[in-house]
Amino acid sequence: MKGIVIKYSDENINTDLIIPARYLNKSEPEYLAEHCFEDFDYKFKEKREKLNATILIAGKNFGSGSSREHAPIAIKASGIDCVIAPTFARIFFRNSINIGLTLIEFDGIENLKDGDVLEIDFDTGSLKNISINQIFEIKKIPKFLQDIIASEGLVNYAKNLLRE
Amino acid sequence: MPSTITEKILAAHCDKKEVSPGDFILANLDGCLGNDITAPIAIKEFYKVIHGTKKGVFDRDKIILLPDHFTPNKDVASAIQCQVLKEFSKKYQLTHYYEVGRCGIEHCFIPEQGLIVPGDLFIGADSHTCTYGAIGAFSTGVGSTDLGVSMALGKTWLKVPETIKFVYSGKLKNWVLGKDLILYTIGQIGVDGATYKAMEFTGVVIKNISMASRFTICNMAIEAGGKNGIIESDEKTIEYIEKRTSRPLKVYKSDKNAEFSEIIEFDCDKIEPQVAFPHLPENSKPISEAEGMEISIDQAVIGSCTNGRLEDLRIAAKVLKNQKVNSHVRCIIIPGTPQIFLNALKEGLIEIFLNAGGIVSPPTCGPCLGGHMGILGAGEKAISTTNRNFMGRMGHVESEVYLSNPAIAAASAIEGNICSPESVLKN
Ligand code: SF4
């Protein structure tokens, strides 16, 4: 996976900041993407487009708060394929795996900044910051979760189970 | 192998004899839950899973759908979401679908109706599903896709968590409730202090507090990042649940030499009622300190899945009796379920609230998530017995939410400033 970075160093960015509850009366991805991060940084959309970013970097405990799947859906629909943070809140973590938004736990986010180009190799567990030509180690994804990701999300994984 | 309650319940629900932290399991469910926000997406995913097969829901008795967040319907969009739940429930003849008037806030309603029992494994597409750990069940919040898949399979994937044991010793001070213990705990360990972990609450204080307080404590496990909160079932649990269900109960206890990732002890003699300042539940301060800051409020909310039970309303009424809510404060009281509403009515609590100048809302999540029925304007401040004080949680992004127990919320409504019930009652 290769992409450009948009970064917020803030810790504890919660699901209310990712998608405020007032927009939960609908669940269409495009609608949610329109309001993604609205109360946190209303310029998010403009900024992401300007950078052409597909990789979001954030501080620890990203996605804390409610179980709303609207949060990873909003992020994914706004053009982000992958989120990198030191830690994730657990429901956000499973929701993202389940809908096929890639998450990477990585302690060294201070080595990444807006506009950096990254190349990630999941097999070897390495993250290369091409812009500064440095390679970092990332946590490997456990086999069980890799299987879900390989099925392109939990729904397909479950389909196979149901047909067994 | 010595195990914790959480590990024992998980092992009893999968094809393994015992499990260890870090194991991934496919667990069999005793029940699952969705609400008007999360179930519509779950239903879409459910149809994708069963597409092309002749299968339906795994068990029509084990799926609970409760429209409680934006109900009574706030607007057309929320009405449409609720229609999705109703149609689905009809189609699969779900036993546990409840309309407005018969349902309440999910985490008050489900234990009240005996829909979960000790030893159960339960998931809900709502983060505060961890509430039911208070009756010795494993229950955790998941997302909509999880729920959709579970409704088809009757199973869910789980990573076995490590357990942190919390021991509460000593004696509680006046006006200290479960809410204060959990706010204090989160203040000590932080909003990510228990991420991915089980939080087992033990000690003589936990033995002595009410079921309502136990629900409040487990309810907020997620506010420390916990996967589940859990309290060993005892006579109180059995007494609470026995009259509500005919299902067999299974009581699990952690083995003496079970492995905990950490053991944290608190001496409750020192814990005052707490107030969590904006914008994180971990920003808790003792009431004596908060009171000195003279924080004026515009709204007090007493209710929610954290503190919307009868005992909470009784405590609020004790403070509000023969008092008047400050003329510039809106005091909104929300009984968690129709049954709680009815009991509060019979006990004269509702009359006390109305006489004091408060207003009683139908059971709903409403203001707790900034949904409806009590939204804050720019710069307004609320004291609330809910569980989250995130930025913009109850309305405008520039509004502020302070979390507390019902006694403090009621006292602050009278004073117009955040204060202790003692300050009000001595006047
Ligand atoms: S009362 Fe608040 S926290 Fe509880 S389920 Fe409703 S919205 Fe969630």
XYZ file of C-alpha atoms and ligand atoms in Angstrom:
599
model
C 0.000 0.000 0.000
C 1.276 3.441 -0.949
C -0.145 6.873 -0.169
C 0.220 10.451 1.046
C -0.155 11.551 4.654
C -2.582 13.919 6.360
C -1.751 14.238 10.040
C -3.381 15.309 13.300
C -1.175 14.783 16.349
C -4.098 15.134 18.774
C -4.728 12.264 21.182
C -8.132 10.750 21.992
C -9.865 11.907 18.810
C -13.278 10.390 19.554
C -16.128 9.247 17.370
C -18.188 12.357 18.180
C -15.384 14.407 16.605
C -15.119 12.032 13.656
C -18.849 12.186 12.972
C -21.134 14.199 15.288
C -24.258 12.440 16.550
C -26.521 14.962 14.823
C -25.668 13.268 11.519
C -26.435 9.745 12.719
C -30.019 9.960 11.570
C -28.696 8.773 8.196
C -26.169 6.141 7.272
C -25.216 6.802 3.624
C -21.404 6.871 3.296
C -21.346 9.972 1.052
C -23.512 11.925 3.508
C -21.304 10.901 6.422
C -18.151 11.777 4.475
C -19.527 15.303 3.906
C -19.522 15.833 7.690
C -16.425 13.863 8.617
C -14.351 15.703 11.282
C -16.661 18.711 10.984
C -16.481 19.725 14.664
C -12.796 18.842 14.901
C -11.393 20.522 11.808
C -14.001 21.814 9.390
C -11.233 22.240 6.804
C -10.445 18.515 6.825
C -12.051 17.828 3.462
C -10.328 20.741 1.732
C -6.995 19.881 3.342
C -7.192 16.216 2.411
C -8.024 17.030 -1.179
C -5.215 19.562 -1.463
C -2.684 17.030 -0.166
C -4.304 14.206 -2.120
C -3.900 12.218 1.107
C -5.159 8.670 1.606
C -3.363 7.880 4.855
C -4.510 9.508 8.072
C -2.095 9.811 10.992
C -3.407 10.504 14.489
C -2.427 10.478 18.164
C -3.085 7.663 20.614
C -6.496 6.217 21.507
C -7.949 7.178 18.138
C -11.679 6.463 17.722
C -12.657 6.349 21.376
C -16.276 6.795 22.402
C -19.384 5.404 20.816
C -19.713 2.217 18.793
C -20.955 4.086 15.739
C -19.670 2.370 12.632
C -20.525 5.651 10.982
C -17.063 6.811 12.117
C -14.862 4.436 10.079
C -17.448 4.567 7.264
C -17.173 8.370 7.167
C -13.378 8.210 7.146
C -13.268 5.584 4.414
C -15.843 7.382 2.276
C -13.904 10.618 2.537
C -11.005 9.003 0.686
C -8.843 7.578 3.469
C -7.686 3.951 3.029
C -5.559 3.586 6.108
C -5.236 5.116 9.576
C -1.974 5.007 11.521
C -1.919 5.746 15.262
C -0.034 4.554 18.352
C -3.244 2.922 19.679
C -6.902 2.652 18.732
C -10.029 2.407 20.830
C -11.240 -1.167 20.619
C -14.705 -0.862 19.074
C -13.342 1.497 16.448
C -10.607 -1.038 15.802
C -12.985 -3.934 15.184
C -15.394 -1.818 13.174
C -12.598 -0.753 10.874
C -11.341 -4.307 10.341
C -14.928 -5.409 9.738
C -15.558 -2.818 7.015
C -12.109 -3.124 5.450
C -10.489 0.128 6.606
C -6.859 -0.727 7.340
C -5.485 0.296 10.726
C -1.842 0.271 11.716
C -0.558 0.585 15.258
C 2.682 2.563 15.158
C 4.484 4.329 17.974
C 6.643 6.692 15.950
C 4.108 9.069 14.410
C 6.502 11.969 15.098
C 8.422 10.675 12.062
C 5.488 11.322 9.750
C 4.081 14.658 8.574
C 1.555 16.175 6.182
C 2.415 15.389 2.583
C 4.885 12.563 3.308
C 4.695 9.620 0.924
C 4.519 6.232 2.662
C 4.898 2.699 1.449
C 3.588 -0.048 3.723
C 4.428 -3.729 3.460
C 2.094 -5.838 5.592
C 3.937 -9.103 4.995
C 7.232 -7.868 6.354
C 5.627 -5.438 8.815
C 7.509 -2.409 7.518
C 6.580 1.184 6.873
C 8.790 3.258 4.607
C 8.634 7.035 4.676
C 9.824 7.685 1.132
C 9.991 11.452 1.715
C 12.747 11.118 4.296
C 13.924 7.711 3.123
C 13.524 5.923 6.442
C 12.106 2.498 7.236
C 10.194 1.677 10.432
C 8.856 -1.518 11.902
C 5.097 -1.783 12.442
C 3.036 -4.279 14.460
C 2.028 -7.272 12.384
C -1.667 -8.023 12.081
C -2.648 -11.343 13.802
C -3.516 -14.283 11.540
C -7.194 -14.354 12.575
C -7.673 -10.725 11.564
C -5.636 -11.179 8.407
C -8.153 -13.840 7.402
C -10.997 -11.365 7.853
C -9.119 -8.710 5.911
C -8.230 -11.267 3.219
C -11.959 -12.015 2.853
C -12.363 -8.248 2.285
C -14.267 -7.738 5.500
C -16.336 -9.618 8.030
C -19.420 -9.973 5.846
C -17.609 -12.135 3.299
C -15.848 -14.036 6.045
C -19.224 -14.800 7.627
C -20.720 -15.764 4.270
C -18.155 -18.501 3.982
C -18.862 -19.692 7.524
C -22.591 -19.758 6.891
C -22.123 -21.911 3.806
C -19.842 -24.384 5.578
C -5.569 -23.328 34.566
C -6.716 -20.647 37.025
C -8.953 -18.186 35.203
C -10.853 -14.912 35.630
C -14.643 -14.630 35.323
C -14.252 -13.124 31.883
C -12.017 -15.975 30.692
C -14.396 -18.593 32.103
C -17.448 -17.139 30.383
C -15.601 -16.852 27.067
C -14.323 -20.437 27.330
C -17.834 -21.703 28.081
C -19.052 -20.124 24.840
C -16.547 -21.468 22.349
C -15.102 -24.800 21.309
C -12.153 -24.507 23.689
C -11.901 -25.829 27.240
C -9.988 -22.836 28.439
C -8.812 -19.595 26.910
C -5.941 -17.206 27.569
C -5.576 -13.497 26.947
C -4.696 -12.836 23.328
C -6.562 -15.876 21.950
C -9.027 -15.195 19.161
C -12.284 -17.108 19.476
C -15.525 -17.461 17.605
C -17.994 -17.233 20.480
C -21.613 -18.413 20.675
C -24.033 -15.693 21.685
C -26.842 -15.766 24.232
C -28.150 -12.509 22.899
C -27.446 -9.459 20.780
C -28.770 -5.929 20.633
C -29.228 -3.126 18.157
C -30.812 0.327 18.374
C -32.279 2.880 15.988
C -28.825 4.206 15.083
C -26.863 0.999 14.723
C -29.433 -1.603 13.656
C -30.298 -0.112 10.241
C -26.702 -0.589 9.080
C -26.561 -4.007 10.765
C -29.681 -5.116 8.906
C -28.121 -4.140 5.578
C -25.041 -6.184 6.415
C -27.205 -9.074 7.624
C -28.884 -9.294 4.213
C -25.493 -9.319 2.511
C -24.419 -12.277 4.672
C -27.503 -14.419 4.038
C -27.766 -13.413 0.369
C -28.122 -16.471 -1.847
C -28.941 -18.834 1.033
C -32.257 -19.894 2.535
C -31.117 -18.801 5.990
C -32.714 -16.187 8.225
C -31.899 -14.935 11.700
C -30.085 -17.450 13.888
C -32.675 -17.320 16.680
C -35.685 -15.028 16.810
C -35.665 -15.087 20.629
C -32.103 -13.861 20.951
C -32.122 -10.662 18.943
C -33.233 -7.501 20.702
C -34.092 -4.380 18.714
C -34.803 -1.211 20.681
C -35.440 2.192 19.181
C -34.302 4.470 22.011
C -31.887 7.083 20.700
C -33.911 9.486 18.572
C -37.316 8.335 19.803
C -40.105 9.335 20.096
C -39.056 10.053 16.512
C -37.209 13.323 16.320
C -37.590 13.922 12.591
C -38.341 12.211 9.297
C -34.864 10.755 8.936
C -35.015 9.098 12.355
C -38.544 7.871 11.693
C -37.243 6.106 8.595
C -34.463 4.450 10.611
C -37.039 3.150 13.084
C -39.193 1.812 10.262
C -36.273 -0.358 9.214
C -36.216 -1.945 12.687
C -39.932 -2.512 12.740
C -40.064 -4.096 9.294
C -37.180 -6.394 10.112
C -38.748 -7.434 13.406
C -42.010 -8.243 11.660
C -40.347 -10.164 8.883
C -38.405 -12.424 11.237
C -41.017 -12.343 14.023
C -38.515 -11.184 16.594
C -39.716 -11.759 20.148
C -37.841 -8.774 21.517
C -38.846 -5.744 19.514
C -40.306 -2.990 21.645
C -42.112 0.137 20.509
C -42.008 3.529 22.177
C -44.118 3.251 25.314
C -42.906 -0.251 26.026
C -39.182 0.142 25.567
C -36.699 2.242 27.457
C -33.046 3.141 27.262
C -31.536 -0.182 26.265
C -29.088 -0.630 29.127
C -31.744 0.124 31.734
C -34.376 -1.940 29.960
C -32.573 -5.192 29.131
C -31.550 -6.153 32.684
C -34.849 -4.833 34.064
C -36.729 -7.213 31.798
C -34.445 -10.122 32.635
C -33.258 -10.383 29.027
C -29.735 -11.154 30.191
C -28.654 -13.436 33.043
C -25.402 -14.138 34.915
C -22.979 -16.189 32.843
C -24.367 -15.012 29.488
C -22.267 -13.889 26.571
C -23.892 -10.890 24.956
C -22.953 -8.269 22.395
C -24.665 -5.039 21.491
C -24.130 -2.538 18.742
C -23.814 0.164 21.345
C -20.681 0.963 23.283
C -22.375 0.907 26.695
C -23.410 -2.730 26.309
C -20.656 -3.304 28.882
C -23.288 -2.289 31.485
C -24.526 -5.873 31.939
C -21.230 -6.975 33.449
C -22.895 -5.782 36.643
C -24.897 -9.008 36.737
C -21.897 -11.223 36.080
C -22.356 -11.610 32.339
C -19.754 -10.964 29.651
C -21.148 -8.227 27.490
C -19.419 -5.828 25.197
C -20.138 -3.166 22.634
C -19.492 -3.858 18.965
C -20.289 -2.186 15.657
C -23.107 -2.628 13.209
C -21.337 -5.081 10.906
C -20.608 -7.238 13.939
C -24.283 -7.185 14.846
C -25.405 -7.917 11.282
C -23.119 -10.921 11.090
C -24.146 -12.084 14.565
C -27.829 -11.983 13.701
C -27.077 -14.453 10.917
C -24.476 -16.665 12.605
C -25.276 -16.460 16.304
C -21.548 -16.064 16.787
C -19.062 -13.250 17.039
C -15.279 -12.989 16.975
C -13.557 -11.895 20.151
C -10.029 -11.472 21.340
C -9.736 -12.748 24.909
C -8.808 -9.690 26.986
C -6.405 -9.424 29.880
C -8.161 -8.471 33.100
C -7.365 -5.576 35.419
C -8.701 -6.137 38.928
C -9.949 -3.105 40.827
C -10.353 -3.465 44.572
C -12.444 -0.900 46.451
C -11.963 -0.965 50.195
C -13.008 1.242 53.086
C -16.294 3.005 53.634
C -18.181 5.359 51.343
C -18.570 9.005 52.307
C -21.976 10.660 52.235
C -23.461 11.142 48.764
C -20.853 8.929 47.117
C -22.410 6.560 44.586
C -21.236 4.113 41.940
C -20.926 7.074 39.580
C -18.320 8.689 41.795
C -16.305 5.491 42.102
C -16.117 5.046 38.357
C -15.414 8.733 37.622
C -12.654 8.603 40.216
C -11.273 5.397 38.700
C -11.236 6.841 35.186
C -9.586 9.968 36.589
C -6.819 7.772 37.975
C -6.191 5.507 34.988
C -7.245 7.776 32.104
C -9.660 7.330 29.213
C -7.397 4.704 27.679
C -6.240 3.155 30.948
C -8.029 -0.125 30.274
C -7.991 -0.252 26.463
C -8.781 -3.757 25.156
C -8.986 -5.044 28.746
C -11.606 -6.514 31.055
C -12.202 -4.459 34.201
C -13.195 -6.614 37.149
C -14.619 -4.596 40.038
C -14.238 -6.170 43.471
C -13.852 -5.394 47.155
C -16.066 -4.857 50.147
C -17.457 -1.593 48.774
C -18.668 -3.281 45.587
C -20.301 -5.993 47.717
C -22.172 -3.347 49.675
C -23.408 -1.019 46.945
C -26.747 -1.371 45.159
C -27.342 -3.045 41.819
C -28.067 0.409 40.365
C -24.613 1.602 41.391
C -23.060 -1.558 39.989
C -24.741 -0.951 36.641
C -23.415 2.610 36.652
C -19.862 1.400 37.266
C -19.867 -1.252 34.553
C -21.642 1.161 32.197
C -18.609 3.425 32.178
C -15.942 0.725 31.690
C -15.866 1.776 28.046
C -14.994 5.310 29.159
C -11.644 3.905 30.287
C -11.337 2.020 26.987
C -12.341 -1.292 28.620
C -13.748 -4.181 26.632
C -16.072 -5.193 29.437
C -16.700 -4.424 33.068
C -17.580 -7.331 35.296
C -18.727 -7.934 38.859
C -18.990 -11.384 40.400
C -22.644 -12.357 40.977
C -23.699 -12.567 44.611
C -26.955 -12.719 46.600
C -27.853 -9.206 45.425
C -27.444 -10.167 41.792
C -29.483 -13.315 42.208
C -32.212 -11.478 44.052
C -32.317 -8.854 41.297
C -32.467 -11.267 38.401
C -34.412 -14.246 39.762
C -37.784 -12.553 39.700
C -37.253 -11.317 36.149
C -36.480 -14.505 34.261
C -37.001 -18.221 34.242
C -33.701 -18.919 32.480
C -31.017 -20.803 34.468
C -28.241 -18.610 35.863
C -24.595 -19.523 35.815
C -22.435 -17.951 38.478
C -18.714 -17.643 37.716
C -16.008 -16.475 40.082
C -12.399 -15.622 39.353
C -10.004 -18.227 40.756
C -7.862 -17.083 43.667
C -4.678 -17.447 41.678
C -6.079 -16.196 38.382
C -3.735 -13.934 36.469
C -4.523 -10.248 36.338
C -2.521 -7.844 34.214
C -2.720 -5.391 37.092
C -4.381 -5.053 40.490
C -5.379 -1.527 41.454
C -6.639 -0.734 44.944
C -8.597 2.296 46.059
C -9.329 3.391 49.594
C -12.881 4.748 49.399
C -12.620 6.634 52.701
C -10.865 9.312 50.695
C -13.176 9.516 47.700
C -15.550 12.493 47.522
C -18.396 12.845 45.051
C -16.761 13.621 41.705
C -17.370 16.017 38.837
C -15.753 15.276 35.457
C -14.892 18.493 33.677
C -15.111 19.024 29.911
C -14.175 17.437 27.597
C -13.126 14.018 28.912
C -14.519 11.692 31.587
C -10.999 11.453 33.026
C -11.026 15.110 34.086
C -12.621 14.311 37.401
C -12.251 16.520 40.462
C -13.695 16.182 43.958
C -16.877 18.199 44.511
C -15.199 20.384 47.147
C -12.808 21.632 44.501
C -15.456 21.948 41.784
C -17.796 23.854 44.085
C -15.144 26.461 44.819
C -14.905 27.289 41.132
C -18.454 28.695 40.982
C -19.358 27.207 37.637
C -22.784 28.441 36.608
C -24.950 26.026 34.631
C -27.817 26.372 32.169
C -29.084 22.811 32.252
C -29.117 19.752 34.479
C -29.852 16.343 32.995
C -30.739 13.462 35.292
C -31.122 10.169 33.468
C -29.440 8.018 30.791
C -28.212 4.426 30.821
C -25.705 5.515 33.450
C -28.057 7.057 36.022
C -31.653 6.709 34.866
C -32.702 3.990 37.312
C -35.259 4.290 40.098
C -32.609 4.631 42.775
C -31.059 7.545 40.861
C -34.420 9.302 40.638
C -35.015 8.720 44.347
C -31.719 10.389 45.170
C -32.489 13.339 42.900
C -35.927 13.662 44.514
C -34.407 13.623 47.977
C -32.451 16.730 47.019
C -35.183 18.448 45.000
C -37.993 17.904 47.502
C -39.511 21.242 48.591
C -36.869 23.110 46.621
C -36.997 25.181 43.434
C -34.816 24.843 40.382
C -32.894 28.064 39.752
C -34.877 30.372 37.491
C -32.208 30.283 34.784
C -31.712 26.519 34.745
C -33.542 23.818 32.808
C -33.723 20.634 34.845
C -34.590 17.631 32.676
C -35.299 14.289 34.302
C -35.483 11.150 32.203
C -36.694 7.875 33.725
C -34.800 5.089 31.968
C -37.807 2.867 31.213
C -41.615 3.001 31.341
C -41.473 0.764 34.430
C -39.125 3.168 36.190
C -41.384 6.053 35.133
C -44.405 4.281 36.599
C -42.647 3.455 39.851
C -41.395 7.021 40.148
C -44.951 8.192 39.635
C -46.318 5.872 42.304
C -43.646 6.935 44.759
C -44.450 10.601 44.192
C -41.055 11.385 42.683
C -42.501 12.825 39.498
C -44.592 15.226 41.546
C -41.510 16.356 43.440
C -39.686 17.040 40.164
C -42.555 19.020 38.663
C -43.166 20.985 41.840
C -39.501 21.924 41.879
C -39.773 23.275 38.343
C -38.066 20.375 36.617
C -39.523 18.620 33.604
C -39.863 14.886 33.035
C -39.179 13.439 29.615
C -40.275 10.074 28.221
C -37.579 7.393 28.367
C -35.090 8.269 25.603
C -31.384 8.785 25.068
C -32.296 12.283 23.874
C -29.928 14.907 25.240
C -27.257 12.402 26.317
C -25.916 12.218 22.781
C -27.060 15.644 21.654
C -29.933 14.003 19.824
C -33.022 15.916 20.924
C -35.102 16.921 23.973
C -32.499 19.161 25.575
C -29.768 20.445 23.264
C -27.273 23.037 24.468
C -26.685 26.359 22.716
C -23.334 28.091 22.120
C -21.416 28.575 25.356
C -24.031 26.865 27.517
C -23.017 24.563 30.340
C -24.759 21.469 31.622
C -24.287 19.218 34.591
C -25.336 15.752 33.589
C -25.543 12.265 35.036
C -24.679 10.805 31.613
C -21.350 9.198 30.736
C -19.664 11.371 28.113
C -18.639 14.990 28.168
C -16.906 15.097 24.800
C -16.808 18.337 22.883
C -20.224 19.048 21.403
C -21.696 15.869 22.901
C -24.881 17.585 24.091
C -25.237 20.212 21.405
C -23.233 23.199 20.180
C -19.469 22.594 19.881
C -18.853 25.467 22.241
C -21.127 24.085 24.938
C -19.760 22.209 27.944
C -20.857 19.096 29.832
C -19.862 18.286 33.422
C -20.526 14.733 34.588
C -21.718 13.893 38.079
C -24.019 11.710 40.147
C -27.767 12.532 40.425
C -27.482 14.205 43.842
C -24.945 16.726 42.605
C -26.859 17.350 39.384
C -30.040 18.025 41.381
C -28.274 20.277 43.887
C -26.595 22.224 41.093
C -29.951 22.689 39.370
C -31.246 24.373 42.524
C -28.195 26.548 43.115
C -27.524 27.372 39.475
C -23.873 26.587 40.226
C -22.139 23.236 40.494
C -22.402 22.349 44.163
C -22.726 19.598 46.725
C -26.173 18.494 47.974
C -24.978 19.426 51.414
C -24.841 23.107 50.468
C -28.461 22.969 49.315
C -29.868 20.901 52.163
C -28.379 23.004 54.914
C -30.052 26.186 53.557
S -28.291 7.046 27.234
Fe -26.564 7.959 26.165
S -24.841 6.623 26.480
Fe -26.691 5.488 27.083
S -27.254 4.325 25.242
Fe -28.337 6.267 25.171
S -27.003 7.645 23.997
Fe -25.774 5.900 24.623
